[in-house]
Amino acid sequence: MKFTLTGTGSVKGCPVYGCDCPACIKAIMDPFLRRSPASALLESDGELILIDAGLTDIQERFPAGTLKQVLLTHYHMDHIAGLFSLRWGSAFKISVMGPDTSDAPVELMKHPGILDFSQTTTQFSPFSINGVKVTPVPLSHSRPTFGYVFERNGRTLAYLTDTLGLPDETLTFLTSNPLNVMIIDCSYAPDMSEPPGSHNNLKDVMELHQKIEPSRTILTHIGHELDNWMNANPLPKDIEAGHDGLVITL
Amino acid sequence: MKFTLTGTGSVKGCPVYGCDCPACIKAIMDPFLRRSPASALLESDGELILIDAGLTDIQERFPAGTLKQVLLTHYHMDHIAGLFSLRWGSAFKISVMGPDTSDAPVELMKHPGILDFSQTTTQFSPFSINGVKVTPVPLSHSRPTFGYVFERNGRTLAYLTDTLGLPDETLTFLTSNPLNVMIIDCSYAPDMSEPPGSHNNLKDVMELHQKIEPSRTILTHIGHELDNWMNANPLPKDIEAGHDGLVITL
């Protein structure tokens, strides 16, 4: 499996429009430091699966016909915005799997275009795609949200955003087997949060890292406040910040 | 007044993702021929008004603080998609005026961020902004939609998308005074339409042009089928196709 972080930003992204904090100024100056909406690309058996669709340039990134599958964590706009223009393509279908579509925007369901929403994911009901076993796990967010655990050849990666902590049954699932890589929502610096609480801060992630004990924990859905904190503080051992374009091969 | 067409495409845009028709192939090869979501920029007294917000790169086009006002025709996604990321800016407000927000997406209204939706437009209730008199006029679309008539120094421009034909009261309003420029929805080639009928084809526009008699009629919200038709056929006298970036000074 080749896993690429196509976006590692919180809902505000980085730079935040109009913000003059050091992290945002740096990101304006250096495109490498910018953070697009949290999303990822899984490549396996020569096929692509885009995980979340908040990027609004999906058509430019993927020549027509190269992307056949999108997997959604939930239906907040920073995870689905790119679907609204993508749907008006022609000549082929793109399967979009995610939680129960009763939570999806009415306009998208009414006019799905080339998007096929007929398959939904169910918690702890694994399915196989492109040789990868995928298990949806419930997360703790402001609306129904799934993380996904990807397994192939004894190597396991969990993609867990958006969430604040984890439900007990997800924690039990993740601690029951060795986990190589955990990619997890870390929107805020330690001890920081914004109401309503629906995203981890670094302290929340450190607690989960200690419980789950993955070989490698990678932060995503990062807000500019955390970027500023990281510019002044080192991250704990075995925890690293993701960045747009980071490739994980396992 | 300086009026720039920042987008002249139908909901599918041009090129249509995955389409290999001649118009789409040409647009892939030549960026000048691409059509972004229908939208426009009005400059007056040194201030900017963005008319519709379907462009998803508003933050890149307008440095923070330079855009203070957005005017919406209606709440279909190809006219508001850019607001979802724009709202998470900081340090300043952007006024977004349009029809009654009861038709706007719940997620946008629940978390408006820096966007101020407190002012709505009312049909035939003119208001003044940056020295321009603006009159909202009802259009005939699948959801509540306003066109806008802009007047300054005796010069008048009507921006009329999305619509199929025009309601009688709008037609009466437009024929009661000389109109210099009419920018109007023309999604389809003559005799072509897609159900449900909510956009003009060229024949519809020709009828309206004859009734209203503007000095200049400019087509917008153009679909690739019309582009293909125009590649083989001339447009009638005093009717011209808009293109992304077209500037009208009056």
Short mmCIF file of C-alpha atoms in Angstrom, two decimals:
data_model
loop_
_atom_site.label_atom_id
_atom_site.label_comp_id
_atom_site.label_asym_id
_atom_site.label_seq_id
_atom_site.Cartn_x
_atom_site.Cartn_y
_atom_site.Cartn_z
CA MET A 1 0.00 0.00 0.00
CA LYS A 2 1.14 3.51 -0.79
CA PHE A 3 -0.61 6.15 1.24
CA THR A 4 -0.25 9.86 0.38
CA LEU A 5 -1.57 12.70 2.51
CA THR A 6 -3.16 14.97 -0.10
CA GLY A 7 -4.28 17.41 2.58
CA THR A 8 -3.45 17.85 6.28
CA GLY A 9 -5.32 21.03 7.17
CA SER A 10 -8.11 21.75 9.62
CA VAL A 11 -11.32 23.25 8.30
CA LYS A 12 -9.63 26.67 8.17
CA GLY A 13 -6.61 25.36 6.28
CA CYS A 14 -3.26 27.11 6.38
CA PRO A 15 -2.75 29.94 5.64
CA VAL A 16 -6.03 31.08 7.18
CA TYR A 17 -7.43 33.79 4.89
CA GLY A 18 -6.47 37.17 6.35
CA CYS A 19 -4.46 35.77 9.26
CA ASP A 20 -1.04 37.25 9.99
CA CYS A 21 0.16 34.76 12.61
CA PRO A 22 3.70 33.40 12.03
CA ALA A 23 2.48 30.00 10.74
CA CYS A 24 0.14 31.60 8.20
CA ILE A 25 2.77 34.12 7.04
CA LYS A 26 5.26 31.25 6.57
CA ALA A 27 2.67 29.27 4.59
CA ILE A 28 1.99 32.26 2.34
CA MET A 29 5.73 32.51 1.63
CA ASP A 30 6.38 28.76 1.23
CA PRO A 31 3.74 26.65 -0.58
CA PHE A 32 5.28 23.50 0.95
CA LEU A 33 3.91 24.63 4.34
CA ARG A 34 0.34 25.11 3.13
CA ARG A 35 -2.34 22.74 4.36
CA SER A 36 -5.27 21.74 2.13
CA PRO A 37 -8.44 20.07 3.50
CA ALA A 38 -7.60 16.78 5.25
CA SER A 39 -7.63 13.98 2.69
CA ALA A 40 -5.48 11.09 1.49
CA LEU A 41 -4.83 8.84 -1.47
CA LEU A 42 -4.43 5.08 -1.17
CA GLU A 43 -2.74 3.29 -4.06
CA SER A 44 -2.95 -0.48 -4.26
CA ASP A 45 -2.92 -2.94 -7.17
CA GLY A 46 -2.48 0.03 -9.49
CA GLU A 47 -5.82 1.55 -8.47
CA LEU A 48 -6.53 4.74 -6.52
CA ILE A 49 -8.87 5.42 -3.64
CA LEU A 50 -9.31 9.04 -2.61
CA ILE A 51 -10.17 9.31 1.08
CA ASP A 52 -12.35 12.38 1.53
CA ALA A 53 -13.05 14.94 -1.16
CA GLY A 54 -12.58 18.39 0.35
CA LEU A 55 -10.04 19.29 -2.35
CA THR A 56 -11.79 21.41 -4.96
CA ASP A 57 -9.36 20.57 -7.78
CA ILE A 58 -9.96 16.82 -8.00
CA GLN A 59 -10.57 17.07 -11.77
CA GLU A 60 -7.16 18.69 -12.27
CA ARG A 61 -5.32 16.23 -10.01
CA PHE A 62 -6.79 13.07 -11.52
CA PRO A 63 -7.14 12.75 -15.30
CA ALA A 64 -10.58 11.42 -16.20
CA GLY A 65 -10.80 7.68 -15.69
CA THR A 66 -7.91 7.39 -13.23
CA LEU A 67 -10.03 7.85 -10.13
CA LYS A 68 -12.84 5.32 -9.72
CA GLN A 69 -13.34 5.25 -5.96
CA VAL A 70 -13.84 7.83 -3.21
CA LEU A 71 -14.18 6.84 0.43
CA LEU A 72 -15.75 9.40 2.78
CA THR A 73 -15.33 9.78 6.52
CA HIS A 74 -18.34 12.07 6.84
CA TYR A 75 -20.34 14.79 5.09
CA HIS A 76 -18.92 18.06 6.43
CA MET A 77 -18.12 20.41 3.55
CA ASP A 78 -14.34 20.39 4.05
CA HIS A 79 -14.53 16.65 3.32
CA ILE A 80 -16.95 16.70 0.36
CA ALA A 81 -16.69 20.13 -1.32
CA GLY A 82 -14.90 18.71 -4.37
CA LEU A 83 -17.78 16.36 -5.18
CA PHE A 84 -20.11 19.18 -6.22
CA SER A 85 -18.20 19.98 -9.41
CA LEU A 86 -16.78 16.45 -9.90
CA ARG A 87 -20.32 15.05 -10.28
CA TRP A 88 -20.89 16.86 -13.58
CA GLY A 89 -18.30 14.82 -15.45
CA SER A 90 -19.30 12.52 -18.27
CA ALA A 91 -18.68 9.07 -19.72
CA PHE A 92 -17.81 7.15 -16.55
CA LYS A 93 -18.91 6.59 -12.96
CA ILE A 94 -17.08 7.21 -9.69
CA SER A 95 -18.13 5.17 -6.67
CA VAL A 96 -18.45 7.25 -3.48
CA MET A 97 -18.68 5.14 -0.34
CA GLY A 98 -19.23 6.57 3.11
CA PRO A 99 -21.59 6.61 6.08
CA ASP A 100 -25.36 6.53 5.60
CA THR A 101 -26.19 9.17 2.98
CA SER A 102 -29.17 10.44 4.99
CA ASP A 103 -26.57 12.83 6.43
CA ALA A 104 -25.38 13.98 2.99
CA PRO A 105 -26.43 17.32 1.42
CA VAL A 106 -29.79 17.12 -0.34
CA GLU A 107 -28.48 18.88 -3.48
CA LEU A 108 -25.75 16.25 -3.90
CA MET A 109 -28.14 13.34 -3.47
CA LYS A 110 -30.74 14.89 -5.79
CA HIS A 111 -28.24 15.42 -8.61
CA PRO A 112 -25.40 12.90 -8.10
CA GLY A 113 -24.32 13.02 -11.77
CA ILE A 114 -21.47 10.55 -12.32
CA LEU A 115 -21.17 9.82 -8.59
CA ASP A 116 -22.55 6.48 -7.40
CA PHE A 117 -23.57 6.65 -3.73
CA SER A 118 -25.28 3.23 -3.75
CA GLN A 119 -22.72 1.58 -1.46
CA THR A 120 -22.43 2.77 2.12
CA THR A 121 -20.00 1.71 4.83
CA THR A 122 -21.07 0.09 8.12
CA GLN A 123 -19.08 0.15 11.34
CA PHE A 124 -16.96 -2.97 11.90
CA SER A 125 -18.21 -4.51 8.62
CA PRO A 126 -14.98 -4.97 6.67
CA PHE A 127 -14.86 -5.03 2.89
CA SER A 128 -12.11 -5.68 0.39
CA ILE A 129 -11.04 -3.30 -2.35
CA ASN A 130 -7.98 -3.45 -4.61
CA GLY A 131 -6.54 -6.20 -2.39
CA VAL A 132 -6.88 -4.13 0.79
CA LYS A 133 -9.12 -5.09 3.72
CA VAL A 134 -10.93 -1.98 4.93
CA THR A 135 -12.71 -1.82 8.29
CA PRO A 136 -14.87 1.22 9.10
CA VAL A 137 -14.63 2.27 12.75
CA PRO A 138 -16.88 4.86 14.42
CA LEU A 139 -15.29 8.14 15.52
CA SER A 140 -16.45 10.80 18.01
CA HIS A 141 -17.45 13.84 16.00
CA SER A 142 -20.29 16.35 15.69
CA ARG A 143 -21.96 14.21 13.01
CA PRO A 144 -21.75 10.50 12.07
CA THR A 145 -18.13 9.86 11.10
CA PHE A 146 -16.04 6.79 10.27
CA GLY A 147 -12.34 6.20 10.47
CA TYR A 148 -10.95 3.44 8.28
CA VAL A 149 -8.43 0.72 9.08
CA PHE A 150 -6.53 -0.53 6.02
CA GLU A 151 -4.76 -3.93 6.09
CA ARG A 152 -2.63 -5.68 3.50
CA ASN A 153 0.11 -8.29 3.83
CA GLY A 154 0.07 -8.01 7.61
CA ARG A 155 0.62 -4.26 7.56
CA THR A 156 -2.05 -2.01 9.07
CA LEU A 157 -2.78 1.71 8.83
CA ALA A 158 -5.62 3.52 10.62
CA TYR A 159 -6.93 6.84 9.26
CA LEU A 160 -8.85 8.58 12.02
CA THR A 161 -10.26 12.04 11.28
CA ASP A 162 -12.41 13.96 12.28
CA THR A 163 -12.63 12.95 15.94
CA LEU A 164 -12.26 14.01 19.59
CA GLY A 165 -10.99 10.96 21.43
CA LEU A 166 -12.33 7.60 20.23
CA PRO A 167 -15.43 5.57 21.13
CA ASP A 168 -14.66 2.61 23.44
CA GLU A 169 -15.45 0.03 20.74
CA THR A 170 -13.02 1.69 18.31
CA LEU A 171 -10.33 1.83 20.98
CA THR A 172 -10.88 -1.87 21.73
CA PHE A 173 -10.62 -2.72 18.02
CA LEU A 174 -7.42 -0.71 17.56
CA THR A 175 -5.70 -2.13 20.65
CA SER A 176 -6.57 -5.74 19.80
CA ASN A 177 -4.02 -5.97 16.95
CA PRO A 178 -0.65 -4.37 16.22
CA LEU A 179 -0.98 -1.11 14.32
CA ASN A 180 1.86 0.13 12.12
CA VAL A 181 0.65 3.62 11.36
CA MET A 182 -2.03 5.78 12.97
CA ILE A 183 -2.98 8.96 11.12
CA ILE A 184 -5.12 11.00 13.45
CA ASP A 185 -6.97 14.28 13.84
CA CYS A 186 -4.89 16.78 15.83
CA SER A 187 -6.42 20.16 15.16
CA TYR A 188 -5.17 22.02 18.21
CA ALA A 189 -2.14 22.67 20.39
CA PRO A 190 -2.10 20.98 23.84
CA ASP A 191 -4.81 22.23 26.21
CA MET A 192 -6.48 24.15 23.38
CA SER A 193 -9.90 23.44 21.89
CA GLU A 194 -12.84 25.27 20.39
CA PRO A 195 -16.43 24.59 21.34
CA PRO A 196 -18.17 22.38 20.44
CA GLY A 197 -15.38 19.92 21.13
CA SER A 198 -15.15 17.67 18.12
CA HIS A 199 -11.42 17.59 17.33
CA ASN A 200 -8.35 16.38 19.21
CA ASN A 201 -5.67 18.58 20.62
CA LEU A 202 -2.11 17.22 21.01
CA LYS A 203 -2.77 16.11 24.59
CA ASP A 204 -5.76 14.03 23.43
CA VAL A 205 -3.59 12.44 20.73
CA MET A 206 -0.78 11.64 23.20
CA GLU A 207 -3.26 9.77 25.41
CA LEU A 208 -4.57 7.77 22.43
CA HIS A 209 -1.01 7.09 21.23
CA GLN A 210 -0.09 5.66 24.64
CA LYS A 211 -3.17 3.44 24.70
CA ILE A 212 -3.01 2.17 21.12
CA GLU A 213 0.77 2.04 20.77
CA PRO A 214 1.15 2.26 17.00
CA SER A 215 4.70 2.17 15.62
CA ARG A 216 4.15 5.58 14.11
CA THR A 217 1.54 8.27 14.80
CA ILE A 218 1.09 10.99 12.18
CA LEU A 219 -0.96 14.11 12.86
CA THR A 220 -3.43 15.49 10.33
CA HIS A 221 -6.33 18.01 10.26
CA ILE A 222 -3.80 20.45 11.71
CA GLY A 223 -4.83 24.01 12.57
CA HIS A 224 -2.55 27.04 12.39
CA GLU A 225 -2.48 27.24 16.20
CA LEU A 226 -0.82 23.82 16.33
CA ASP A 227 1.61 24.84 13.60
CA ASN A 228 2.62 27.82 15.72
CA TRP A 229 3.01 25.58 18.76
CA MET A 230 5.16 23.10 16.79
CA ASN A 231 7.41 25.90 15.60
CA ALA A 232 8.41 26.42 19.25
CA ASN A 233 8.10 22.91 20.70
CA PRO A 234 9.24 19.40 19.74
CA LEU A 235 6.65 16.65 19.31
CA PRO A 236 6.82 13.59 21.60
CA LYS A 237 8.73 10.47 20.44
CA ASP A 238 6.97 8.43 17.71
CA ILE A 239 4.55 11.27 16.97
CA GLU A 240 5.15 13.37 13.86
CA ALA A 241 3.26 16.05 11.98
CA GLY A 242 1.89 15.17 8.57
CA HIS A 243 2.34 17.53 5.67
CA ASP A 244 0.61 17.81 2.31
CA GLY A 245 2.31 15.33 -0.01
CA LEU A 246 3.72 13.03 2.70
CA VAL A 247 4.01 9.49 1.33
CA ILE A 248 3.77 6.44 3.60
CA THR A 249 4.66 3.12 2.03
CA LEU A 250 3.85 -0.04 3.94
CA MET B 1 -18.51 50.93 -13.71
CA LYS B 2 -16.07 48.22 -14.71
CA PHE B 3 -17.68 44.81 -15.05
CA THR B 4 -15.50 41.68 -15.45
CA LEU B 5 -16.87 38.23 -16.21
CA THR B 6 -14.89 36.05 -13.80
CA GLY B 7 -16.73 32.94 -14.97
CA THR B 8 -19.01 32.17 -17.92
CA GLY B 9 -19.59 28.43 -17.58
CA SER B 10 -22.72 26.39 -17.01
CA VAL B 11 -22.85 24.12 -13.97
CA LYS B 12 -20.68 21.58 -15.81
CA GLY B 13 -18.08 24.17 -16.80
CA CYS B 14 -15.78 23.69 -19.76
CA PRO B 15 -13.97 21.38 -20.20
CA VAL B 16 -16.50 18.93 -18.81
CA TYR B 17 -14.53 16.36 -16.80
CA GLY B 18 -13.99 13.31 -19.03
CA CYS B 19 -15.67 14.79 -22.10
CA ASP B 20 -13.91 14.47 -25.46
CA CYS B 21 -16.18 16.72 -27.53
CA PRO B 22 -14.34 19.30 -29.69
CA ALA B 23 -15.15 22.23 -27.37
CA CYS B 24 -13.85 20.39 -24.30
CA ILE B 25 -10.69 19.20 -26.07
CA LYS B 26 -10.01 22.78 -27.22
CA ALA B 27 -10.53 24.05 -23.66
CA ILE B 28 -8.09 21.47 -22.30
CA MET B 29 -5.48 22.65 -24.80
CA ASP B 30 -6.12 26.40 -24.41
CA PRO B 31 -6.84 27.75 -20.91
CA PHE B 32 -8.31 30.91 -22.48
CA LEU B 33 -11.27 28.81 -23.64
CA ARG B 34 -12.07 27.33 -20.23
CA ARG B 35 -15.25 28.39 -18.48
CA SER B 36 -15.40 28.68 -14.70
CA PRO B 37 -18.69 28.90 -12.76
CA ALA B 38 -20.75 31.91 -13.89
CA SER B 39 -19.76 34.93 -11.83
CA ALA B 40 -18.70 38.53 -12.26
CA LEU B 41 -16.85 41.36 -10.59
CA LEU B 42 -18.17 44.92 -10.43
CA GLU B 43 -15.64 47.66 -9.69
CA SER B 44 -16.92 51.09 -8.75
CA ASP B 45 -15.49 53.90 -6.60
CA GLY B 46 -12.43 51.73 -6.04
CA GLU B 47 -14.45 48.99 -4.34
CA LEU B 48 -15.22 45.45 -5.51
CA ILE B 49 -18.48 43.52 -5.55
CA LEU B 50 -18.24 39.84 -6.46
CA ILE B 51 -21.46 38.64 -8.06
CA ASP B 52 -21.90 34.96 -7.18
CA ALA B 53 -19.29 32.86 -5.46
CA GLY B 54 -19.01 29.56 -7.34
CA LEU B 55 -15.26 30.09 -7.85
CA THR B 56 -13.42 28.00 -5.28
CA ASP B 57 -10.26 30.12 -5.30
CA ILE B 58 -11.70 33.40 -4.05
CA GLN B 59 -9.01 33.62 -1.34
CA GLU B 60 -6.27 33.39 -3.98
CA ARG B 61 -7.90 35.90 -6.34
CA PHE B 62 -8.61 38.56 -3.74
CA PRO B 63 -5.95 39.41 -1.12
CA ALA B 64 -7.52 39.60 2.33
CA GLY B 65 -9.35 42.88 2.86
CA THR B 66 -9.81 43.73 -0.83
CA LEU B 67 -13.21 42.01 -1.15
CA LYS B 68 -15.85 43.31 1.24
CA GLN B 69 -19.07 42.55 -0.64
CA VAL B 70 -20.58 39.50 -2.37
CA LEU B 71 -23.94 39.65 -4.14
CA LEU B 72 -25.69 36.32 -4.77
CA THR B 73 -28.24 35.47 -7.44
CA HIS B 74 -29.30 32.26 -5.69
CA TYR B 75 -28.06 29.37 -3.56
CA HIS B 76 -27.19 26.60 -6.05
CA MET B 77 -23.73 25.23 -5.34
CA ASP B 78 -22.13 26.47 -8.57
CA HIS B 79 -22.97 29.98 -7.32
CA ILE B 80 -21.92 29.63 -3.66
CA ALA B 81 -19.29 26.85 -3.45
CA GLY B 82 -16.47 29.30 -2.75
CA LEU B 83 -18.17 30.62 0.39
CA PHE B 84 -17.60 27.40 2.33
CA SER B 85 -13.85 27.89 2.65
CA LEU B 86 -13.94 31.71 2.46
CA ARG B 87 -16.01 31.85 5.67
CA TRP B 88 -13.11 30.55 7.79
CA GLY B 89 -11.00 33.66 7.27
CA SER B 90 -10.13 35.95 10.16
CA ALA B 91 -9.85 39.58 11.18
CA PHE B 92 -12.52 41.11 8.91
CA LYS B 93 -16.10 40.61 7.69
CA ILE B 94 -17.46 40.10 4.18
CA SER B 95 -21.07 41.09 3.52
CA VAL B 96 -22.99 38.50 1.48
CA MET B 97 -26.28 39.80 0.12
CA GLY B 98 -28.76 37.69 -1.79
CA PRO B 99 -32.31 36.31 -1.76
CA ASP B 100 -33.95 35.18 1.47
CA THR B 101 -31.42 32.91 3.25
CA SER B 102 -34.11 30.36 4.12
CA ASP B 103 -33.02 28.80 0.81
CA ALA B 104 -29.33 28.75 1.77
CA PRO B 105 -27.51 25.58 2.96
CA VAL B 106 -27.98 24.92 6.67
CA GLU B 107 -24.24 24.31 7.24
CA LEU B 108 -23.40 27.75 5.83
CA MET B 109 -25.99 29.53 7.93
CA LYS B 110 -25.02 27.62 11.07
CA HIS B 111 -21.34 28.48 10.75
CA PRO B 112 -21.10 31.70 8.68
CA GLY B 113 -17.65 32.61 10.05
CA ILE B 114 -16.58 35.97 8.59
CA LEU B 115 -19.57 36.09 6.23
CA ASP B 116 -22.37 38.47 7.17
CA PHE B 117 -25.70 37.32 5.73
CA SER B 118 -27.77 39.89 7.64
CA GLN B 119 -28.77 41.91 4.55
CA THR B 120 -31.00 40.27 1.95
CA THR B 121 -32.20 41.59 -1.38
CA THR B 122 -35.87 42.14 -2.26
CA GLN B 123 -37.30 42.22 -5.76
CA PHE B 124 -37.68 45.70 -7.20
CA SER B 125 -36.34 47.28 -3.99
CA PRO B 126 -33.28 49.16 -5.25
CA PHE B 127 -30.32 49.92 -3.03
CA SER B 128 -27.15 51.91 -3.55
CA ILE B 129 -23.65 50.57 -3.14
CA ASN B 130 -20.33 52.19 -4.12
CA GLY B 131 -22.24 54.83 -6.10
CA VAL B 132 -24.17 52.22 -8.12
CA LYS B 133 -27.96 51.82 -7.99
CA VAL B 134 -28.77 48.11 -7.84
CA THR B 135 -32.26 46.77 -8.51
CA PRO B 136 -32.97 43.07 -7.85
CA VAL B 137 -35.32 41.52 -10.44
CA PRO B 138 -36.90 38.07 -10.16
CA LEU B 139 -35.78 35.41 -12.64
CA SER B 140 -37.40 32.11 -13.71
CA HIS B 141 -35.31 29.32 -12.24
CA SER B 142 -35.70 26.10 -10.27
CA ARG B 143 -35.23 27.96 -6.99
CA PRO B 144 -35.70 31.61 -5.93
CA THR B 145 -33.25 33.63 -8.05
CA PHE B 146 -32.59 37.31 -8.64
CA GLY B 147 -30.99 39.09 -11.53
CA TYR B 148 -29.51 42.50 -10.80
CA VAL B 149 -29.74 45.73 -12.78
CA PHE B 150 -26.81 48.10 -12.18
CA GLU B 151 -27.11 51.81 -13.00
CA ARG B 152 -24.59 54.61 -12.77
CA ASN B 153 -24.29 57.92 -14.63
CA GLY B 154 -27.15 56.98 -16.95
CA ARG B 155 -25.51 53.72 -18.01
CA THR B 156 -27.33 50.46 -17.24
CA LEU B 157 -26.24 46.82 -17.17
CA ALA B 158 -28.49 43.85 -16.37
CA TYR B 159 -26.98 40.60 -15.10
CA LEU B 160 -29.54 37.83 -15.58
CA THR B 161 -28.49 34.29 -14.64
CA ASP B 162 -29.74 31.62 -13.91
CA THR B 163 -33.04 31.80 -15.79
CA LEU B 164 -35.30 30.33 -18.46
CA GLY B 165 -37.14 33.25 -20.02
CA LEU B 166 -38.08 36.08 -17.69
CA PRO B 167 -41.11 36.74 -15.46
CA ASP B 168 -43.51 39.33 -16.94
CA GLU B 169 -42.74 41.92 -14.26
CA THR B 170 -39.00 41.65 -14.95
CA LEU B 171 -39.59 41.96 -18.68
CA THR B 172 -41.74 45.05 -18.07
CA PHE B 173 -39.03 46.57 -15.88
CA LEU B 174 -36.29 45.91 -18.43
CA THR B 175 -38.28 47.27 -21.38
CA SER B 176 -39.32 50.45 -19.57
CA ASN B 177 -35.87 52.05 -19.78
CA PRO B 178 -32.96 51.86 -22.24
CA LEU B 179 -30.53 49.08 -21.40
CA ASN B 180 -26.90 49.32 -22.50
CA VAL B 181 -25.73 45.81 -21.71
CA MET B 182 -27.64 42.60 -20.98
CA ILE B 183 -25.60 39.68 -19.67
CA ILE B 184 -27.84 36.65 -19.77
CA ASP B 185 -27.97 32.91 -19.14
CA CYS B 186 -27.56 30.98 -22.39
CA SER B 187 -26.67 27.45 -21.40
CA TYR B 188 -27.73 25.64 -24.54
CA ALA B 189 -27.60 25.69 -28.33
CA PRO B 190 -30.84 26.64 -30.14
CA ASP B 191 -33.67 24.13 -29.69
CA MET B 192 -31.70 22.28 -27.01
CA SER B 193 -32.59 22.02 -23.33
CA GLU B 194 -32.32 19.61 -20.45
CA PRO B 195 -35.21 18.83 -18.11
CA PRO B 196 -36.18 20.41 -15.81
CA GLY B 197 -36.12 23.51 -17.99
CA SER B 198 -34.42 26.20 -15.96
CA HIS B 199 -31.89 27.71 -18.37
CA ASN B 200 -32.14 29.54 -21.68
CA ASN B 201 -31.06 28.19 -25.01
CA LEU B 202 -29.97 30.61 -27.76
CA LYS B 203 -33.46 30.77 -29.22
CA ASP B 204 -34.86 31.86 -25.84
CA VAL B 205 -32.18 34.55 -25.61
CA MET B 206 -32.89 35.82 -29.14
CA GLU B 207 -36.56 36.30 -28.24
CA LEU B 208 -35.63 38.22 -25.09
CA HIS B 209 -33.06 40.29 -26.98
CA GLN B 210 -35.74 41.32 -29.51
CA LYS B 211 -38.18 42.30 -26.77
CA ILE B 212 -35.73 44.15 -24.51
CA GLU B 213 -33.51 45.64 -27.24
CA PRO B 214 -30.30 46.23 -25.27
CA SER B 215 -27.41 47.79 -27.18
CA ARG B 216 -25.33 44.72 -26.44
CA THR B 217 -26.31 41.22 -25.29
CA ILE B 218 -23.57 39.02 -23.83
CA LEU B 219 -24.12 35.32 -23.18
CA THR B 220 -22.97 33.64 -19.98
CA HIS B 221 -23.56 30.34 -18.13
CA ILE B 222 -22.51 28.70 -21.40
CA GLY B 223 -22.48 24.91 -21.74
CA HIS B 224 -20.10 22.94 -23.95
CA GLU B 225 -22.95 22.10 -26.35
CA LEU B 226 -23.36 25.81 -27.10
CA ASP B 227 -19.60 26.19 -27.51
CA ASN B 228 -19.69 23.41 -30.11
CA TRP B 229 -22.63 25.08 -31.85
CA MET B 230 -20.83 28.45 -31.88
CA ASN B 231 -17.74 26.86 -33.41
CA ALA B 232 -19.86 26.07 -36.47
CA ASN B 233 -22.37 28.94 -36.52
CA PRO B 234 -22.24 32.74 -36.21
CA LEU B 235 -24.22 34.46 -33.46
CA PRO B 236 -26.97 36.94 -34.45
CA LYS B 237 -26.14 40.66 -34.68
CA ASP B 238 -25.65 42.42 -31.29
CA ILE B 239 -25.37 39.10 -29.47
CA GLU B 240 -21.93 37.92 -28.42
CA ALA B 241 -20.54 35.14 -26.26
CA GLY B 242 -18.91 36.08 -22.99
CA HIS B 243 -15.59 34.57 -21.99
CA ASP B 244 -13.81 34.32 -18.67
CA GLY B 245 -11.98 37.61 -18.16
CA LEU B 246 -14.12 39.72 -20.48
CA VAL B 247 -14.14 43.32 -19.26
CA ILE B 248 -17.08 45.65 -19.92
CA THR B 249 -16.55 49.31 -19.08
CA LEU B 250 -19.55 51.60 -19.05
#
